[in-house]
């Protein structure tokens, strides 16, 4: 389990822990521009007991771990089916919809100007990232890990950090997915779709960073096959 503390920045938690962003929104805690604020300070600013807020975040962490299969092979299949293909499908319709909303409502003070470009940039990072997992990392995990698997995983974690920064930009551009009064159906559908996409991506990254990747830490040339066998039966 990731060790979040009262000193952890709310922006970090929002981009790593499934459900945390919505919890912060409900509590009135901003985590975009002010994302560097420690959890304790953020709780104090809105009059919430910091220990209670941390406990709710820890409960989210436990819930996130229970959402996916335990065995490594099944977990990888779940990630591929539930997240990889879903991300590709969602981005195909979200980007043109964002372009439409920006074009039609660009003069509105709440218009998400720059959202389409942010989604395109995220897509350009995310699609090659998922392809590297599908073609190299996941087959290695399912069969016999190479001694270089640690380097592959480190690269994936770096990609996740980049994607987390993109999520923070999207949250900022959409004003926390807050629709203005009288928003049209296209604008509404866009925010509902983008928020769902962002939530999915956070969960996807969490499953890899906190559940899947740690199973392959410390592999060397001697024990790689043995660790692979143990990981595939992990439960």
Coordinates of N, CA and C in Angstrom, one line a residue:
X1 N 0.8 -1.2 0.0 CA 0.0 0.0 0.0 C 0.9 1.2 0.0
X2 N 0.5 2.2 -0.8 CA 1.2 3.5 -0.8 C 1.0 4.2 0.5
X3 N 2.1 4.7 1.1 CA 2.1 5.3 2.4 C 1.8 6.8 2.3
X4 N 0.6 7.2 2.2 CA 0.2 8.6 2.2 C 0.2 9.1 3.6
X5 N 0.7 10.3 3.8 CA 0.7 10.8 5.2 C 0.1 12.2 5.1
X6 N 0.0 12.9 6.3 CA -0.5 14.2 6.4 C 0.4 15.2 5.7
X7 N 1.7 14.8 5.4 CA 2.6 15.7 4.7 C 2.6 15.5 3.2
X8 N 1.8 14.5 2.7 CA 1.8 14.3 1.2 C 0.9 15.4 0.6
X9 N 1.4 15.8 -0.6 CA 0.7 16.9 -1.3 C -0.6 16.4 -1.9
X10 N -1.6 17.2 -1.8 CA -3.0 16.7 -2.2 C -2.9 16.5 -3.8
X11 N -2.1 17.3 -4.5 CA -2.1 17.0 -5.9 C -1.5 15.7 -6.3
X12 N -0.5 15.2 -5.5 CA 0.0 13.9 -5.7 C -1.0 12.8 -5.4
X13 N -1.7 13.0 -4.3 CA -2.7 12.0 -4.0 C -3.8 11.9 -5.0
X14 N -4.3 13.1 -5.5 CA -5.4 13.1 -6.5 C -5.1 12.4 -7.8
X15 N -3.8 12.5 -8.2 CA -3.4 11.9 -9.4 C -2.9 10.5 -9.3
X16 N -2.9 9.9 -8.1 CA -2.4 8.6 -7.9 C -3.4 7.6 -7.3
X17 N -4.4 8.2 -6.5 CA -5.3 7.3 -5.8 C -6.7 7.4 -6.4
X18 N -7.2 6.3 -6.8 CA -8.6 6.3 -7.4 C -9.6 6.7 -6.4
X19 N -10.4 7.7 -6.8 CA -11.5 8.2 -5.9 C -11.1 9.4 -5.1
X20 N -9.8 9.7 -5.0 CA -9.3 10.8 -4.2 C -9.7 12.1 -4.7
X21 N -9.6 12.3 -6.1 CA -10.0 13.6 -6.7 C -11.4 13.9 -6.3
X22 N -12.3 12.9 -6.5 CA -13.8 13.2 -6.2 C -13.9 13.5 -4.7
X23 N -13.2 12.8 -3.8 CA -13.3 13.1 -2.4 C -12.9 14.5 -2.1
X24 N -11.8 15.0 -2.7 CA -11.3 16.3 -2.5 C -12.3 17.3 -3.1
X25 N -12.9 17.0 -4.2 CA -13.9 18.0 -4.8 C -15.1 18.1 -3.8
X26 N -15.6 17.0 -3.3 CA -16.7 17.1 -2.3 C -16.4 17.9 -1.1
X27 N -15.1 17.8 -0.7 CA -14.7 18.5 0.5 C -14.3 19.9 0.3
X28 N -14.3 20.3 -1.0 CA -13.9 21.7 -1.3 C -12.4 22.0 -1.3
X29 N -11.6 20.9 -1.4 CA -10.2 21.0 -1.4 C -9.7 21.1 -2.9
X30 N -9.0 22.2 -3.2 CA -8.4 22.3 -4.5 C -7.1 21.6 -4.7
X31 N -6.9 21.0 -5.8 CA -5.7 20.2 -6.0 C -5.0 20.4 -7.3
X32 N -5.5 21.5 -8.0 CA -4.9 21.8 -9.3 C -3.7 22.8 -9.1
X33 N -4.1 24.1 -9.2 CA -3.0 25.1 -9.0 C -2.4 25.0 -7.6
X34 N -3.2 24.6 -6.6 CA -2.7 24.5 -5.2 C -2.4 23.1 -4.8
X35 N -2.0 22.3 -5.8 CA -1.8 20.9 -5.5 C -0.6 20.6 -4.7
X36 N 0.3 21.6 -4.4 CA 1.5 21.3 -3.6 C 1.2 21.4 -2.1
X37 N 0.0 21.7 -1.7 CA -0.3 21.9 -0.3 C -0.4 20.5 0.4
X38 N 0.3 20.4 1.5 CA 0.2 19.1 2.3 C -1.2 18.8 2.7
X39 N -1.5 17.5 2.8 CA -2.9 17.1 3.2 C -3.4 17.8 4.5
X40 N -2.5 17.8 5.5 CA -2.9 18.4 6.8 C -3.3 19.9 6.6
X41 N -2.6 20.6 5.8 CA -2.9 22.0 5.6 C -4.2 22.2 4.9
X42 N -4.4 21.3 3.8 CA -5.6 21.4 3.0 C -6.8 21.1 3.8
X43 N -6.7 20.1 4.7 CA -7.8 19.8 5.6 C -8.2 20.9 6.6
X44 N -7.1 21.5 7.1 CA -7.3 22.7 8.0 C -8.0 23.8 7.3
X45 N -7.6 24.1 6.1 CA -8.1 25.2 5.3 C -9.6 25.1 5.1
X46 N -10.2 23.9 5.0 CA -11.6 23.7 4.8 C -12.3 23.3 6.1
X47 N -11.6 23.2 7.2 CA -12.3 22.9 8.5 C -12.6 21.4 8.7
X48 N -11.7 20.5 8.1 CA -11.9 19.1 8.2 C -10.8 18.5 9.1
X49 N -11.2 17.5 9.9 CA -10.2 16.9 10.7 C -9.2 16.1 9.8
X50 N -8.0 16.4 9.9 CA -7.0 15.8 9.0 C -6.9 14.3 9.1
X51 N -7.0 13.8 10.4 CA -6.9 12.4 10.6 C -8.0 11.6 9.9
X52 N -9.2 12.2 10.0 CA -10.4 11.6 9.4 C -10.3 11.6 7.9
X53 N -9.7 12.7 7.3 CA -9.5 12.7 5.9 C -8.5 11.7 5.4
X54 N -7.4 11.5 6.2 CA -6.4 10.5 5.9 C -7.0 9.1 5.9
X55 N -7.9 8.9 6.9 CA -8.5 7.5 7.1 C -9.4 7.2 5.9
X56 N -10.1 8.2 5.4 CA -10.9 8.0 4.2 C -10.1 7.7 3.0
X57 N -9.0 8.4 2.9 CA -8.1 8.1 1.7 C -7.5 6.7 1.8
X58 N -7.1 6.2 3.0 CA -6.6 4.9 3.2 C -7.7 3.8 2.9
X59 N -9.0 4.2 3.2 CA -10.0 3.3 2.8 C -10.2 3.2 1.3
X60 N -10.0 4.3 0.6 CA -10.0 4.3 -0.9 C -8.9 3.4 -1.4
X61 N -7.7 3.5 -0.8 CA -6.6 2.7 -1.2 C -6.9 1.2 -1.1
X62 N -7.5 0.8 0.0 CA -7.9 -0.6 0.2 C -8.9 -1.1 -0.8
X63 N -9.9 -0.2 -1.1 CA -10.9 -0.5 -2.0 C -10.4 -0.7 -3.4
X64 N -9.4 0.2 -3.8 CA -8.8 0.1 -5.1 C -8.1 -1.2 -5.3
X65 N -7.4 -1.7 -4.3 CA -6.7 -3.0 -4.4 C -7.7 -4.2 -4.6
X66 N -8.9 -4.0 -4.2 CA -9.8 -5.1 -4.3 C -10.6 -5.2 -5.6
X67 N -10.4 -4.2 -6.4 CA -11.2 -4.1 -7.7 C -10.7 -5.0 -8.7
X68 N -9.5 -5.5 -8.7 CA -8.9 -6.3 -9.8 C -8.5 -7.7 -9.3
X69 N -8.4 -8.6 -10.2 CA -7.9 -10.0 -9.9 C -6.6 -10.0 -9.2
X70 N -6.3 -11.0 -8.3 CA -5.1 -11.1 -7.6 C -4.0 -11.7 -8.4
X71 N -4.2 -12.8 -9.1 CA -3.2 -13.5 -9.9 C -2.6 -12.6 -11.0
X72 N -1.3 -12.6 -11.2 CA -0.7 -11.7 -12.1 C -1.2 -11.8 -13.5
X73 N -1.3 -13.0 -14.0 CA -1.8 -13.2 -15.4 C -3.2 -12.6 -15.6
X74 N -4.1 -12.8 -14.6 CA -5.5 -12.3 -14.6 C -5.5 -10.8 -14.5
X75 N -4.6 -10.3 -13.6 CA -4.5 -8.9 -13.4 C -4.1 -8.2 -14.7
X76 N -3.1 -8.7 -15.4 CA -2.7 -8.1 -16.7 C -3.8 -8.2 -17.7
X77 N -4.5 -9.3 -17.8 CA -5.7 -9.4 -18.7 C -6.7 -8.3 -18.4
X78 N -6.9 -8.1 -17.1 CA -7.9 -7.1 -16.6 C -7.5 -5.7 -17.1
X79 N -6.2 -5.4 -16.9 CA -5.7 -4.1 -17.3 C -5.8 -3.9 -18.8
X80 N -5.5 -4.9 -19.6 CA -5.6 -4.8 -21.0 C -7.1 -4.6 -21.4
X81 N -8.0 -5.3 -20.9 CA -9.4 -5.3 -21.3 C -10.1 -4.1 -20.7
X82 N -9.9 -3.8 -19.5 CA -10.7 -2.8 -18.8 C -10.1 -1.4 -19.1
X83 N -8.8 -1.2 -19.2 CA -8.2 0.1 -19.3 C -7.6 0.4 -20.7
X84 N -6.7 -0.5 -21.2 CA -6.0 -0.1 -22.4 C -7.0 0.2 -23.6
X85 N -7.9 -0.8 -23.8 CA -8.8 -0.6 -25.0 C -9.8 0.6 -24.7
X86 N -10.2 0.7 -23.4 CA -11.1 1.7 -23.0 C -10.5 3.1 -23.2
X87 N -9.3 3.3 -22.9 CA -8.6 4.6 -23.1 C -8.6 5.0 -24.5
X88 N -8.2 4.0 -25.4 CA -8.1 4.3 -26.8 C -9.5 4.7 -27.4
X89 N -10.5 4.0 -27.0 CA -11.9 4.3 -27.5 C -12.3 5.6 -27.0
X90 N -12.1 5.9 -25.7 CA -12.5 7.2 -25.1 C -11.9 8.4 -25.8
X91 N -10.6 8.3 -26.0 CA -9.8 9.4 -26.6 C -10.3 9.7 -28.0
X92 N -10.7 8.7 -28.7 CA -11.2 8.9 -30.1 C -12.4 9.8 -30.2
X93 N -13.2 9.8 -29.2 CA -14.4 10.7 -29.3 C -14.3 11.9 -28.4
X94 N -13.5 11.8 -27.4 CA -13.3 13.0 -26.5 C -12.6 14.1 -27.2
X95 N -11.6 13.8 -27.9 CA -10.8 14.9 -28.6 C -11.6 15.7 -29.5
X96 N -12.3 15.1 -30.5 CA -13.1 15.9 -31.4 C -14.3 16.6 -30.6
X97 N -14.8 16.0 -29.6 CA -15.9 16.7 -28.8 C -15.3 17.9 -28.1
X98 N -14.1 17.8 -27.6 CA -13.4 19.0 -26.9 C -13.2 20.1 -27.9
X99 N -12.8 19.7 -29.1 CA -12.5 20.7 -30.2 C -13.8 21.4 -30.5
X100 N -14.9 20.7 -30.6 CA -16.2 21.3 -30.9 C -16.7 22.2 -29.8
X101 N -16.5 21.8 -28.5 CA -17.0 22.7 -27.4 C -16.1 24.0 -27.4
X102 N -14.8 23.8 -27.6 CA -13.9 25.0 -27.6 C -14.3 25.9 -28.7
X103 N -14.6 25.4 -29.9 CA -15.0 26.2 -31.0 C -16.3 27.0 -30.8
X104 N -17.3 26.2 -30.3 CA -18.6 26.8 -30.2 C -18.7 27.8 -29.0
X105 N -18.0 27.4 -27.9 CA -18.2 28.2 -26.7 C -16.9 28.9 -26.2
X106 N -16.0 29.1 -27.2 CA -14.7 29.7 -26.9 C -14.8 31.1 -26.2
X107 N -15.9 31.8 -26.5 CA -16.0 33.2 -25.9 C -16.5 33.1 -24.4
X108 N -17.0 32.0 -24.0 CA -17.5 31.9 -22.6 C -16.4 31.9 -21.6
X109 N -16.6 32.6 -20.5 CA -15.5 32.7 -19.6 C -15.1 31.4 -18.9
X110 N -15.9 30.4 -19.0 CA -15.6 29.1 -18.4 C -15.2 28.1 -19.4
X111 N -15.1 28.5 -20.7 CA -14.7 27.5 -21.7 C -13.4 26.8 -21.4
X112 N -13.3 25.6 -21.7 CA -12.1 24.8 -21.4 C -11.1 25.0 -22.5
X113 N -10.6 26.2 -22.8 CA -9.7 26.4 -23.8 C -8.4 25.7 -23.6
X114 N -7.9 25.0 -24.6 CA -6.7 24.2 -24.5 C -6.9 22.7 -24.1
X115 N -8.2 22.4 -23.8 CA -8.5 21.0 -23.4 C -8.2 20.0 -24.5
X116 N -8.6 20.3 -25.7 CA -8.4 19.4 -26.8 C -6.9 19.1 -27.0
X117 N -6.1 20.2 -26.9 CA -4.6 20.0 -27.1 C -4.0 19.2 -25.9
X118 N -4.6 19.4 -24.7 CA -4.1 18.6 -23.6 C -4.4 17.1 -23.8
X119 N -5.6 16.9 -24.3 CA -6.0 15.5 -24.5 C -5.1 14.8 -25.6
X120 N -4.8 15.6 -26.7 CA -4.0 15.1 -27.8 C -2.6 14.8 -27.2
X121 N -2.0 15.7 -26.4 CA -0.7 15.5 -25.9 C -0.7 14.3 -25.0
X122 N -1.7 14.1 -24.2 CA -1.8 12.9 -23.3 C -1.9 11.7 -24.2
X123 N -2.7 11.7 -25.2 CA -2.8 10.6 -26.1 C -1.4 10.2 -26.8
X124 N -0.7 11.2 -27.1 CA 0.7 11.0 -27.8 C 1.6 10.3 -26.8
X125 N 1.4 10.5 -25.5 CA 2.3 9.8 -24.5 C 1.7 8.5 -24.2
X126 N 0.4 8.4 -24.0 CA -0.3 7.2 -23.5 C -0.3 6.0 -24.4
X127 N -0.6 6.3 -25.7 CA -0.7 5.2 -26.7 C 0.7 4.4 -26.8
X128 N 1.8 5.1 -27.0 CA 3.1 4.4 -27.1 C 3.4 3.7 -25.8
X129 N 3.0 4.3 -24.7 CA 3.3 3.7 -23.4 C 2.5 2.3 -23.3
X130 N 1.3 2.3 -23.6 CA 0.5 1.1 -23.6 C 1.0 0.1 -24.6
X131 N 1.5 0.5 -25.7 CA 2.0 -0.4 -26.7 C 3.3 -1.1 -26.2
X132 N 4.1 -0.3 -25.5 CA 5.4 -0.9 -24.9 C 5.0 -2.0 -23.8
X133 N 3.9 -1.7 -23.1 CA 3.5 -2.7 -22.1 C 3.0 -4.0 -22.8
X134 N 2.2 -3.8 -23.9 CA 1.6 -4.9 -24.5 C 2.6 -5.7 -25.3
X135 N 3.6 -5.1 -25.9 CA 4.5 -5.8 -26.8 C 5.8 -6.3 -26.0
X136 N 6.1 -5.7 -24.9 CA 7.4 -6.0 -24.2 C 7.2 -6.4 -22.8
X137 N 6.6 -5.5 -22.0 CA 6.6 -5.7 -20.5 C 5.7 -6.8 -20.1
X138 N 4.4 -6.8 -20.6 CA 3.5 -7.8 -20.1 C 3.8 -9.2 -20.6
X139 N 4.2 -9.4 -21.8 CA 4.7 -10.8 -22.2 C 5.8 -11.3 -21.3
X140 N 6.7 -10.4 -21.0 CA 7.8 -10.7 -20.1 C 7.3 -11.1 -18.7
X141 N 6.4 -10.4 -18.2 CA 5.8 -10.7 -16.9 C 5.1 -12.1 -16.9
X142 N 4.4 -12.4 -18.0 CA 3.6 -13.6 -18.1 C 4.5 -14.8 -18.3
X143 N 5.7 -14.7 -18.8 CA 6.5 -15.8 -19.1 C 7.8 -15.8 -18.3
X144 N 8.9 -15.3 -18.9 CA 10.1 -15.3 -18.1 C 10.7 -13.9 -18.1
X145 N 10.7 -13.2 -17.0 CA 11.2 -11.9 -17.0 C 12.7 -11.8 -17.3
X146 N 13.1 -10.8 -18.1 CA 14.4 -10.5 -18.4 C 15.1 -9.7 -17.3
X147 N 16.4 -9.8 -17.1 CA 17.0 -9.0 -16.0 C 16.8 -7.5 -16.2
X148 N 16.5 -7.1 -17.4 CA 16.3 -5.7 -17.7 C 14.9 -5.2 -17.3
X149 N 14.0 -6.1 -16.8 CA 12.6 -5.8 -16.5 C 12.5 -4.6 -15.6
X150 N 13.5 -4.5 -14.7 CA 13.5 -3.4 -13.7 C 13.6 -2.0 -14.4
X151 N 14.4 -2.0 -15.5 CA 14.6 -0.8 -16.3 C 13.3 -0.4 -17.0
X152 N 12.6 -1.5 -17.6 CA 11.4 -1.3 -18.2 C 10.3 -0.7 -17.3
X153 N 10.3 -1.3 -16.1 CA 9.3 -0.8 -15.1 C 9.6 0.6 -14.7
X154 N 10.8 0.9 -14.5 CA 11.2 2.3 -14.1 C 10.8 3.3 -15.2
X155 N 10.9 2.9 -16.5 CA 10.4 3.7 -17.6 C 8.9 3.9 -17.5
X156 N 8.2 2.9 -17.2 CA 6.7 2.9 -17.1 C 6.3 3.9 -16.0
X157 N 7.0 3.8 -14.9 CA 6.7 4.7 -13.7 C 7.0 6.2 -14.1
X158 N 8.0 6.4 -14.9 CA 8.3 7.8 -15.4 C 7.2 8.2 -16.3
X159 N 6.7 7.3 -17.1 CA 5.6 7.7 -18.0 C 4.3 8.0 -17.2
X160 N 4.1 7.3 -16.1 CA 2.9 7.5 -15.3 C 3.0 8.9 -14.6
X161 N 4.2 9.3 -14.2 CA 4.4 10.6 -13.6 C 4.1 11.7 -14.6
X162 N 4.5 11.5 -15.9 CA 4.2 12.5 -16.9 C 2.6 12.5 -17.2
X163 N 2.0 11.4 -17.2 CA 0.6 11.3 -17.4 C -0.2 11.9 -16.2
X164 N 0.3 11.8 -15.0 CA -0.3 12.4 -13.9 C -0.2 13.9 -14.0
X165 N 0.9 14.5 -14.5 CA 0.9 15.9 -14.7 C -0.1 16.4 -15.8
X166 N -0.3 15.6 -16.8 CA -1.3 15.9 -17.8 C -2.7 15.9 -17.2
X167 N -3.0 15.0 -16.2 CA -4.3 14.9 -15.6 C -4.5 16.2 -14.7
X168 N -3.5 16.7 -14.1 CA -3.6 17.9 -13.3 C -3.9 19.1 -14.2
X169 N -3.3 19.1 -15.4 CA -3.6 20.2 -16.4 C -5.0 20.1 -16.8
X170 N -5.5 18.9 -17.1 CA -6.9 18.8 -17.5 C -7.9 19.2 -16.4
X171 N -7.6 18.8 -15.2 CA -8.4 19.2 -14.1 C -8.5 20.8 -14.0
X172 N -7.3 21.4 -14.2 CA -7.3 22.9 -14.2 C -8.1 23.5 -15.3
X173 N -7.9 23.0 -16.5 CA -8.6 23.6 -17.7 C -10.1 23.4 -17.6
X174 N -10.6 22.4 -17.0 CA -12.0 22.2 -16.8 C -12.6 22.8 -15.6
X175 N -11.8 23.5 -14.8 CA -12.2 24.0 -13.5 C -12.8 23.0 -12.6
X176 N -12.1 21.8 -12.6 CA -12.5 20.7 -11.7 C -13.8 20.1 -12.2
X177 N -14.0 20.1 -13.6 CA -15.1 19.5 -14.3 C -16.4 20.2 -13.8
X178 N -16.3 21.5 -13.4 CA -17.5 22.3 -13.0 C -18.2 22.9 -14.2
X179 N -19.4 22.4 -14.5 CA -20.1 23.0 -15.7 C -20.8 24.3 -15.3
X180 N -20.7 25.2 -16.3 CA -21.4 26.5 -16.0 C -22.9 26.4 -16.1
X181 N -23.7 27.3 -15.6 CA -25.1 27.2 -15.7 C -25.5 27.3 -17.1
X182 N -26.5 26.4 -17.5 CA -27.0 26.4 -18.9 C -26.1 25.7 -19.8
X183 N -25.1 24.9 -19.4 CA -24.2 24.2 -20.3 C -25.0 23.3 -21.2
X184 N -24.6 23.3 -22.5 CA -25.3 22.5 -23.5 C -25.0 21.0 -23.3
X185 N -25.7 20.2 -24.0 CA -25.5 18.7 -23.9 C -24.1 18.3 -24.3
X186 N -23.5 18.9 -25.3 CA -22.2 18.6 -25.7 C -21.2 18.9 -24.7
X187 N -21.3 20.0 -24.0 CA -20.4 20.4 -23.0 C -20.5 19.5 -21.8
X188 N -21.7 19.2 -21.5 CA -22.0 18.2 -20.4 C -21.4 16.9 -20.7
X189 N -21.7 16.3 -21.9 CA -21.1 15.0 -22.2 C -19.6 15.0 -22.2
X190 N -19.0 16.1 -22.6 CA -17.6 16.2 -22.6 C -17.0 16.1 -21.2
X191 N -17.5 16.8 -20.3 CA -17.0 16.8 -18.9 C -17.3 15.5 -18.2
X192 N -18.4 14.9 -18.5 CA -18.7 13.6 -17.9 C -17.7 12.5 -18.5
X193 N -17.5 12.6 -19.8 CA -16.6 11.7 -20.4 C -15.1 11.9 -20.0
X194 N -14.7 13.1 -19.9 CA -13.3 13.4 -19.6 C -13.0 13.0 -18.1
X195 N -14.0 13.3 -17.3 CA -13.8 12.9 -15.8 C -13.7 11.4 -15.7
X196 N -14.6 10.7 -16.4 CA -14.6 9.2 -16.3 C -13.2 8.7 -16.9
X197 N -12.7 9.3 -18.0 CA -11.5 8.9 -18.6 C -10.3 9.1 -17.5
X198 N -10.3 10.3 -16.9 CA -9.3 10.6 -15.9 C -9.3 9.7 -14.7
X199 N -10.5 9.4 -14.2 CA -10.7 8.5 -13.1 C -10.2 7.1 -13.5
X200 N -10.5 6.6 -14.7 CA -10.0 5.3 -15.2 C -8.5 5.3 -15.3
X201 N -7.9 6.4 -15.8 CA -6.5 6.4 -15.9 C -5.8 6.4 -14.6
X202 N -6.3 7.1 -13.6 CA -5.8 7.0 -12.2 C -5.8 5.6 -11.7
X203 N -6.9 5.0 -11.8 CA -7.1 3.6 -11.3 C -6.1 2.7 -12.1
X204 N -6.0 2.8 -13.4 CA -5.1 2.0 -14.2 C -3.6 2.2 -13.7
X205 N -3.2 3.4 -13.5 CA -1.8 3.6 -13.0 C -1.6 3.1 -11.6
X206 N -2.6 3.2 -10.8 CA -2.5 2.7 -9.4 C -2.3 1.2 -9.4
X207 N -3.1 0.5 -10.2 CA -3.0 -1.0 -10.2 C -1.6 -1.4 -10.7
X208 N -1.0 -0.7 -11.6 CA 0.3 -1.0 -12.1 C 1.4 -0.6 -11.0
X209 N 1.4 0.7 -10.6 CA 2.4 1.2 -9.7 C 2.4 0.5 -8.3
X210 N 1.2 0.2 -7.8 CA 1.1 -0.2 -6.4 C 0.8 -1.7 -6.3
X211 N 0.3 -2.4 -7.3 CA 0.0 -3.8 -7.2 C 0.8 -4.7 -8.2
X212 N 0.9 -4.3 -9.4 CA 1.6 -5.2 -10.4 C 3.1 -5.0 -10.4
X213 N 3.6 -3.8 -10.5 CA 5.0 -3.6 -10.6 C 5.8 -4.1 -9.4
X214 N 5.3 -3.9 -8.2 CA 6.1 -4.3 -7.0 C 6.4 -5.9 -7.0
X215 N 5.6 -6.6 -7.7 CA 5.8 -8.1 -7.8 C 7.0 -8.5 -8.5
X216 N 7.6 -7.5 -9.3 CA 8.8 -7.8 -10.1 C 10.0 -7.0 -9.7
X217 N 9.9 -6.5 -8.5 CA 11.1 -5.8 -8.0 C 12.2 -6.7 -7.6
X218 N 13.4 -6.3 -7.9 CA 14.6 -7.1 -7.5 C 14.9 -8.3 -8.3
X219 N 14.4 -8.4 -9.5 CA 14.7 -9.6 -10.4 C 16.1 -9.5 -10.9
X220 N 16.8 -10.6 -10.9 CA 18.1 -10.7 -11.5 C 18.2 -11.9 -12.4
X221 N 19.3 -12.1 -13.1 CA 19.4 -13.1 -14.1 C 19.1 -14.5 -13.6
X222 N 19.4 -14.7 -12.3 CA 19.3 -16.1 -11.7 C 17.9 -16.5 -11.4
X223 N 17.2 -15.5 -10.7 CA 15.9 -15.9 -10.1 C 14.7 -15.4 -10.9
X224 N 15.0 -14.8 -12.1 CA 13.9 -14.3 -12.9 C 12.7 -15.2 -13.2
X225 N 13.1 -16.4 -13.7 CA 12.0 -17.4 -14.0 C 11.3 -17.8 -12.8
X226 N 12.0 -18.0 -11.7 CA 11.3 -18.5 -10.5 C 10.3 -17.4 -10.0
X227 N 10.8 -16.1 -10.0 CA 9.9 -15.1 -9.6 C 8.7 -15.0 -10.5
X228 N 8.9 -15.2 -11.8 CA 7.8 -15.1 -12.7 C 6.7 -16.1 -12.4
X229 N 7.2 -17.4 -12.1 CA 6.2 -18.4 -11.7 C 5.5 -18.1 -10.4
X230 N 6.2 -17.5 -9.5 CA 5.5 -17.2 -8.2 C 4.6 -16.0 -8.4
X231 N 4.9 -15.1 -9.2 CA 4.0 -13.9 -9.4 C 2.8 -14.3 -10.2
X232 N 2.9 -15.3 -11.1 CA 1.7 -15.7 -11.8 C 0.7 -16.4 -11.0
X233 N 1.1 -16.9 -9.8 CA 0.2 -17.6 -8.9 C -0.1 -16.8 -7.7
X234 N 0.4 -15.5 -7.7 CA 0.2 -14.6 -6.5 C -1.3 -14.4 -6.3
X235 N -1.7 -14.4 -5.1 CA -3.1 -14.2 -4.7 C -3.2 -13.7 -3.3

